[in-house]
Short mmCIF file of C-alpha atoms (C1' of nucleotides) in Angstrom, two decimals:
data_model
loop_
_atom_site.label_atom_id
_atom_site.label_comp_id
_atom_site.label_asym_id
_atom_site.label_seq_id
_atom_site.Cartn_x
_atom_site.Cartn_y
_atom_site.Cartn_z
CA MET A 1 3.55 0.97 5.22
CA PRO A 2 2.99 -1.81 2.89
CA GLU A 3 3.90 -2.08 -0.69
CA LEU A 4 3.63 -5.43 -2.37
CA PRO A 5 6.85 -6.87 -0.93
CA GLU A 6 5.74 -6.12 2.56
CA VAL A 7 2.29 -7.57 1.99
CA GLU A 8 3.85 -10.70 0.54
CA THR A 9 6.25 -10.89 3.47
CA SER A 10 3.30 -10.59 5.82
CA ARG A 11 1.45 -13.35 4.00
CA ARG A 12 4.44 -15.66 4.17
CA GLY A 13 5.01 -14.74 7.79
CA ILE A 14 1.52 -15.57 8.99
CA LYS A 15 0.87 -18.57 6.76
CA PRO A 16 2.69 -21.33 8.69
CA HIS A 17 1.03 -20.23 11.91
CA ILE A 18 -2.57 -20.21 10.71
CA LEU A 19 -2.82 -22.65 7.80
CA LYS A 20 -5.00 -25.66 8.74
CA GLN A 21 -5.73 -24.03 12.07
CA LYS A 22 -9.24 -23.72 13.42
CA VAL A 23 -10.62 -20.32 14.34
CA SER A 24 -11.91 -20.28 17.88
CA LYS A 25 -12.91 -16.63 18.10
CA VAL A 26 -12.94 -13.32 16.27
CA ILE A 27 -12.43 -10.10 18.21
CA ILE A 28 -13.38 -6.75 16.74
CA ARG A 29 -12.22 -3.88 18.96
CA HIS A 30 -12.63 -1.05 16.50
CA LYS A 31 -14.70 -1.83 13.48
CA SER A 32 -14.40 1.45 11.59
CA LEU A 33 -11.57 0.82 9.22
CA ARG A 34 -11.87 1.93 5.60
CA TRP A 35 -15.14 0.06 5.62
CA PRO A 36 -16.80 -1.28 8.75
CA ILE A 37 -15.61 -4.75 9.65
CA PRO A 38 -18.72 -6.87 9.05
CA THR A 39 -20.02 -8.09 12.39
CA SER A 40 -21.49 -11.11 10.63
CA MET A 41 -18.07 -12.60 10.15
CA LYS A 42 -17.68 -13.23 13.88
CA LYS A 43 -20.19 -16.06 13.77
CA GLN A 44 -19.42 -17.22 10.28
CA LEU A 45 -15.67 -17.45 10.72
CA ALA A 46 -15.71 -19.06 14.16
CA GLY A 47 -15.14 -22.80 13.93
CA GLN A 48 -13.76 -22.58 10.41
CA VAL A 49 -10.38 -23.90 9.32
CA ILE A 50 -8.02 -21.74 7.27
CA GLU A 51 -7.57 -23.64 4.04
CA LYS A 52 -5.45 -21.25 2.05
CA VAL A 53 -3.45 -18.06 2.71
CA ASP A 54 -3.21 -16.22 -0.58
CA ARG A 55 -2.56 -12.80 -1.93
CA ARG A 56 -4.00 -10.83 -4.82
CA GLY A 57 -2.32 -7.47 -5.28
CA LYS A 58 -2.08 -6.00 -1.82
CA TYR A 59 -5.02 -7.99 -0.53
CA ILE A 60 -4.34 -10.99 1.71
CA LEU A 61 -6.97 -13.71 1.42
CA LEU A 62 -7.75 -16.23 4.15
CA TYR A 63 -9.92 -18.95 2.66
CA THR A 64 -12.27 -21.18 4.67
CA SER A 65 -15.08 -23.44 3.51
CA ALA A 66 -17.64 -20.92 4.75
CA GLY A 67 -16.13 -17.83 3.17
CA THR A 68 -12.98 -15.78 2.76
CA VAL A 69 -11.45 -13.03 4.86
CA ILE A 70 -10.11 -10.19 2.70
CA LEU A 71 -7.42 -8.15 4.45
CA HIS A 72 -5.83 -4.93 3.29
CA LEU A 73 -3.16 -3.12 5.28
CA GLY A 74 -3.77 0.36 3.91
CA MET A 75 -0.98 2.80 4.70
CA SER A 76 -0.17 1.81 8.24
CA GLY A 77 -1.47 -1.69 8.82
CA SER A 78 0.59 -4.59 10.09
CA LEU A 79 -0.10 -8.17 11.02
CA ARG A 80 1.52 -10.18 13.73
CA ILE A 81 1.20 -13.59 15.24
CA LEU A 82 1.09 -13.73 19.01
CA LYS A 83 1.49 -16.89 20.99
CA GLU A 84 -1.15 -16.20 23.58
CA SER A 85 -3.39 -13.43 24.78
CA VAL A 86 -0.96 -10.56 24.81
CA THR A 87 -2.66 -7.34 25.91
CA PRO A 88 -3.74 -5.41 22.85
CA GLU A 89 -2.37 -1.93 22.36
CA LYS A 90 -4.03 1.22 21.21
CA HIS A 91 -4.37 0.48 17.51
CA ASP A 92 -4.87 -3.27 17.65
CA HIS A 93 -8.31 -3.33 16.09
CA PHE A 94 -8.90 -6.92 15.11
CA ASP A 95 -7.90 -10.45 16.20
CA ILE A 96 -8.52 -13.91 14.87
CA VAL A 97 -7.89 -16.34 17.72
CA PHE A 98 -6.97 -19.90 16.78
CA GLY A 99 -7.36 -23.23 18.52
CA ASN A 100 -3.60 -23.53 18.81
CA ASN A 101 -3.67 -20.44 21.04
CA LYS A 102 -2.11 -18.27 18.43
CA ILE A 103 -3.63 -14.95 17.55
CA LEU A 104 -3.50 -13.15 14.24
CA ARG A 105 -3.66 -9.48 15.17
CA LEU A 106 -4.17 -6.46 12.94
CA ARG A 107 -2.70 -3.14 14.00
CA ASP A 108 -3.55 -0.09 11.93
CA PRO A 109 -3.13 3.40 13.39
CA ARG A 110 -4.52 5.27 10.40
CA ARG A 111 -7.33 2.81 9.77
CA PHE A 112 -7.05 2.97 6.00
CA GLY A 113 -6.90 -0.80 5.95
CA ALA A 114 -9.79 -3.18 5.57
CA VAL A 115 -11.13 -6.45 6.92
CA LEU A 116 -13.91 -7.87 4.78
CA TRP A 117 -15.75 -11.14 4.51
CA THR A 118 -17.15 -12.73 1.41
CA LYS A 119 -18.94 -16.01 0.83
CA LYS A 120 -18.31 -15.92 -2.89
CA ASP A 121 -15.10 -16.27 -4.83
CA PRO A 122 -13.07 -13.37 -3.43
CA LEU A 123 -11.47 -12.80 -6.81
CA HIS A 124 -14.92 -11.78 -8.02
CA HIS A 125 -15.33 -9.31 -5.20
CA LYS A 126 -15.95 -5.75 -6.27
CA LEU A 127 -12.57 -4.62 -4.98
CA LEU A 128 -10.63 -7.39 -6.71
CA ILE A 129 -12.48 -8.06 -9.92
CA ASN A 130 -10.88 -5.25 -11.90
CA LEU A 131 -7.31 -5.61 -10.68
CA GLY A 132 -4.58 -5.76 -13.29
CA PRO A 133 -2.04 -8.57 -13.55
CA GLU A 134 0.41 -9.48 -10.84
CA PRO A 135 3.71 -7.75 -11.63
CA LEU A 136 5.69 -10.96 -11.14
CA SER A 137 3.46 -13.05 -13.37
CA ASP A 138 4.05 -13.91 -17.00
CA ALA A 139 0.99 -11.87 -17.89
CA PHE A 140 2.85 -8.69 -16.99
CA THR A 141 4.94 -7.95 -20.05
CA ALA A 142 6.23 -4.90 -21.89
CA GLN A 143 3.80 -5.67 -24.68
CA TYR A 144 0.91 -5.68 -22.21
CA LEU A 145 1.91 -2.34 -20.67
CA TYR A 146 2.49 -0.82 -24.06
CA GLU A 147 -0.94 -1.82 -25.31
CA ALA A 148 -2.66 -0.83 -22.07
CA SER A 149 -1.05 2.60 -22.26
CA ARG A 150 -2.29 3.55 -25.71
CA ASN A 151 -4.57 6.60 -25.48
CA ARG A 152 -3.65 7.10 -21.82
CA LYS A 153 -2.86 10.71 -21.08
CA VAL A 154 -1.76 10.20 -17.50
CA ALA A 155 1.85 10.45 -16.47
CA ILE A 156 3.67 7.14 -16.54
CA LYS A 157 4.16 7.19 -12.80
CA ALA A 158 0.44 7.48 -12.05
CA PHE A 159 -0.22 4.88 -14.74
CA LEU A 160 2.10 2.42 -13.00
CA MET A 161 0.41 3.05 -9.68
CA ASN A 162 -3.04 2.32 -11.11
CA SER A 163 -3.98 -1.10 -9.73
CA ASN A 164 -6.30 -1.72 -12.66
CA ILE A 165 -3.22 -1.65 -14.88
CA VAL A 166 -0.85 -3.60 -12.66
CA VAL A 167 -1.18 -4.39 -8.97
CA GLY A 168 1.39 -3.85 -6.29
CA VAL A 169 3.45 -0.98 -7.63
CA GLY A 170 3.20 1.66 -4.93
CA ASN A 171 4.86 5.01 -4.56
CA ILE A 172 8.31 3.73 -3.61
CA TYR A 173 8.63 1.18 -6.37
CA ALA A 174 7.07 3.37 -9.03
CA ASN A 175 9.77 5.93 -8.28
CA GLU A 176 12.56 3.39 -8.07
CA SER A 177 11.68 1.44 -11.20
CA LEU A 178 11.36 4.57 -13.31
CA PHE A 179 14.78 5.65 -12.11
CA SER A 180 16.29 2.27 -12.98
CA ALA A 181 14.72 2.38 -16.42
CA GLY A 182 15.83 5.98 -17.02
CA ILE A 183 12.28 7.21 -17.65
CA ASN A 184 11.07 10.63 -16.55
CA PRO A 185 8.02 10.07 -14.30
CA LYS A 186 6.23 13.02 -15.91
CA ARG A 187 6.14 11.48 -19.36
CA VAL A 188 2.71 10.66 -20.70
CA ALA A 189 2.05 6.92 -20.68
CA SER A 190 0.79 6.81 -24.27
CA LYS A 191 3.95 8.43 -25.60
CA ILE A 192 6.34 5.88 -24.20
CA SER A 193 7.79 3.45 -26.71
CA LEU A 194 7.64 -0.31 -26.56
CA ILE A 195 11.43 -0.23 -26.25
CA SER A 196 11.16 1.85 -23.08
CA TYR A 197 8.52 -0.45 -21.64
CA GLN A 198 10.88 -3.30 -22.40
CA LYS A 199 13.39 -1.61 -20.09
CA LEU A 200 10.84 -0.74 -17.45
CA VAL A 201 9.04 -4.05 -16.98
CA PRO A 202 12.14 -6.09 -16.08
CA GLU A 203 13.19 -3.35 -13.66
CA ILE A 204 9.85 -3.56 -11.88
CA LYS A 205 10.12 -7.31 -11.62
CA THR A 206 13.72 -7.26 -10.44
CA ILE A 207 13.18 -4.59 -7.82
CA LEU A 208 10.07 -6.26 -6.43
CA LYS A 209 11.70 -9.68 -6.37
CA LYS A 210 14.77 -8.40 -4.60
CA SER A 211 12.66 -6.64 -2.05
CA ILE A 212 10.55 -9.74 -1.39
CA GLU A 213 13.73 -11.76 -0.92
CA GLN A 214 14.98 -9.27 1.61
CA GLY A 215 11.65 -9.31 3.36
CA GLY A 216 12.09 -13.05 3.66
CA THR A 217 15.22 -12.56 5.70
CA THR A 218 13.28 -10.50 8.23
CA LEU A 219 10.45 -13.01 8.70
CA LYS A 220 11.63 -14.20 12.07
CA ASP A 221 11.69 -10.69 13.47
CA PHE A 222 8.38 -9.91 11.93
CA ILE A 223 6.42 -12.60 13.73
CA ASN A 224 6.67 -11.84 17.39
CA GLU A 225 5.13 -9.61 19.95
CA ASN A 226 7.61 -6.79 19.58
CA GLY A 227 8.37 -7.05 15.95
CA LYS A 228 6.90 -5.23 13.09
CA PRO A 229 7.80 -5.79 9.53
CA GLY A 230 10.85 -3.59 9.46
CA TYR A 231 11.81 -1.61 6.49
CA PHE A 232 13.71 -3.65 4.02
CA GLN A 233 17.34 -2.68 3.82
CA GLN A 234 17.14 -2.27 0.09
CA THR A 235 18.98 0.77 -1.13
CA LEU A 236 16.53 3.30 -2.42
CA CYS A 237 18.05 5.28 -5.27
CA VAL A 238 15.60 8.15 -5.39
CA TYR A 239 12.72 7.70 -2.95
CA GLY A 240 13.11 10.08 -0.03
CA ARG A 241 16.43 11.40 -1.35
CA THR A 242 15.36 14.96 -2.21
CA ALA A 243 18.37 17.17 -3.04
CA GLU A 244 20.79 14.34 -2.36
CA PRO A 245 23.17 13.40 -5.18
CA CYS A 246 21.96 10.93 -7.77
CA LEU A 247 23.76 7.63 -7.24
CA LYS A 248 24.50 7.41 -10.95
CA CYS A 249 25.45 10.95 -11.97
CA GLY A 250 25.58 13.12 -8.86
CA HIS A 251 22.89 15.57 -9.90
CA PRO A 252 20.57 16.47 -7.02
CA ILE A 253 17.40 14.37 -6.84
CA LYS A 254 14.34 16.42 -7.58
CA GLN A 255 11.07 16.11 -5.69
CA ILE A 256 7.73 17.04 -7.24
CA THR A 257 4.09 16.19 -6.60
CA GLN A 258 2.11 14.04 -9.00
CA ALA A 259 -1.43 12.86 -8.39
CA GLN A 260 -1.08 14.04 -4.80
CA ARG A 261 1.94 11.82 -4.18
CA SER A 262 5.62 12.67 -3.89
CA THR A 263 7.73 11.87 -6.90
CA PHE A 264 11.51 11.69 -6.78
CA TYR A 265 13.71 11.55 -9.85
CA CYS A 266 16.96 12.57 -11.45
CA THR A 267 16.48 15.22 -14.12
CA ASN A 268 19.72 14.16 -15.74
CA CYS A 269 19.29 10.37 -15.84
CA GLN A 270 15.56 10.19 -16.46
CA LYS A 271 14.45 11.50 -19.83
"C1'" DA B 1 -13.99 5.36 -20.67
"C1'" DC B 2 -10.64 8.18 -18.69
"C1'" DT B 3 -8.84 11.78 -15.32
"C1'" DT B 4 -8.77 14.49 -11.27
"C1'" DC B 5 -9.55 15.26 -6.68
"C1'" DG B 6 -11.49 14.95 -2.02
"C1'" DA B 7 -11.86 11.90 1.56
"C1'" DC B 8 -10.72 8.61 5.06
"C1'" DC B 9 -7.26 8.61 9.82
"C1'" DT B 10 -3.26 9.09 13.31
"C1'" DG B 11 1.59 9.62 14.12
"C1'" DT B 12 5.99 11.75 13.04
"C1'" DT B 13 8.90 15.28 11.34
"C1'" DG B 14 10.86 19.61 10.25
"C1'" DG B 15 10.76 24.51 10.19
"C1'" DC B 16 10.09 28.60 12.71
"C1'" DT C 1 12.00 23.58 23.82
"C1'" DG C 2 7.44 23.93 21.82
"C1'" DC C 3 4.00 24.42 18.45
"C1'" DC C 4 1.88 23.41 14.20
"C1'" DA C 5 1.73 22.64 9.38
"C1'" DA C 6 3.05 19.32 6.24
"C1'" DC C 7 3.57 14.85 5.19
"C1'" DA C 8 3.40 9.55 5.33
"C1'" DG C 9 4.47 3.05 2.07
"C1'" DG C 10 -3.21 3.41 -0.38
"C1'" DT C 11 -7.09 3.69 -3.11
"C1'" DC C 12 -12.05 4.34 -3.43
"C1'" DG C 13 -15.79 6.86 -5.35
"C1'" DA C 14 -17.83 11.15 -6.95
"C1'" DA C 15 -17.62 14.55 -10.26
"C1'" DG C 16 -15.96 16.53 -14.49
#
DNA sequence: ACTTCGACCTGTTGGC
DNA sequence: TGCCAACAGGTCGAAG
């Protein structure tokens, strides 16, 4: 499910319900996610107050004075806030119950997500320490991407999806931003000019921003017992549009596989 | 240091 | 209609 906009929408959605709230209980129903949910956090998190609800890349961070919960939604994870003890369903693996009777519940059918606990600075955690810049930050520039791509033989699309280069660009937005910038996803990262990166970087920022804005409009639906973060209504130009006409030129959209992921592009518009 | 690839899971979809 | 392979918004970690 989640690319960066959806993770950010989730963060914004849960924040007002749990910030400054005291944890009364932690429920682990199925601990085998990507990594086992540490049992130790049950005791350590209970009684703590959520001081900050942050995000780094696709990780959501719940800070307390005793430690930080690191959440990742994987491919199929979703978070919801429930007002009281609603009966959990099949894939509801993890709850944080708050003193205000609200529950933060993680659902994750494929269990590629993660719930971790760290007492140290979470940004120094093994999984976060090597992450690249946030795509919407000032640190993410064409110059940065250009320099980072020198001597990189990987295709630009895989390069963009490498979280050590830049966080938060998943399969959908890698495809979409390359289309908008007119860059063929198969091109080798090191052979792309600064000029092309100067087209690409603003496209990434614009597309992500727009998507986050649209996610914002769905926040109300997202936080309730029925709701899931719906798909944002953003028009996708290439993703999932195999053989359909390119929205710019009409040529059929081509689908290929790169790094074990589906790539969609227009052979006419993307050179 | 970089690249590739298998692995982790369940649910849905599309072709026969 | 039913079955089953293929595929799905991620990314780690081992091996080359």
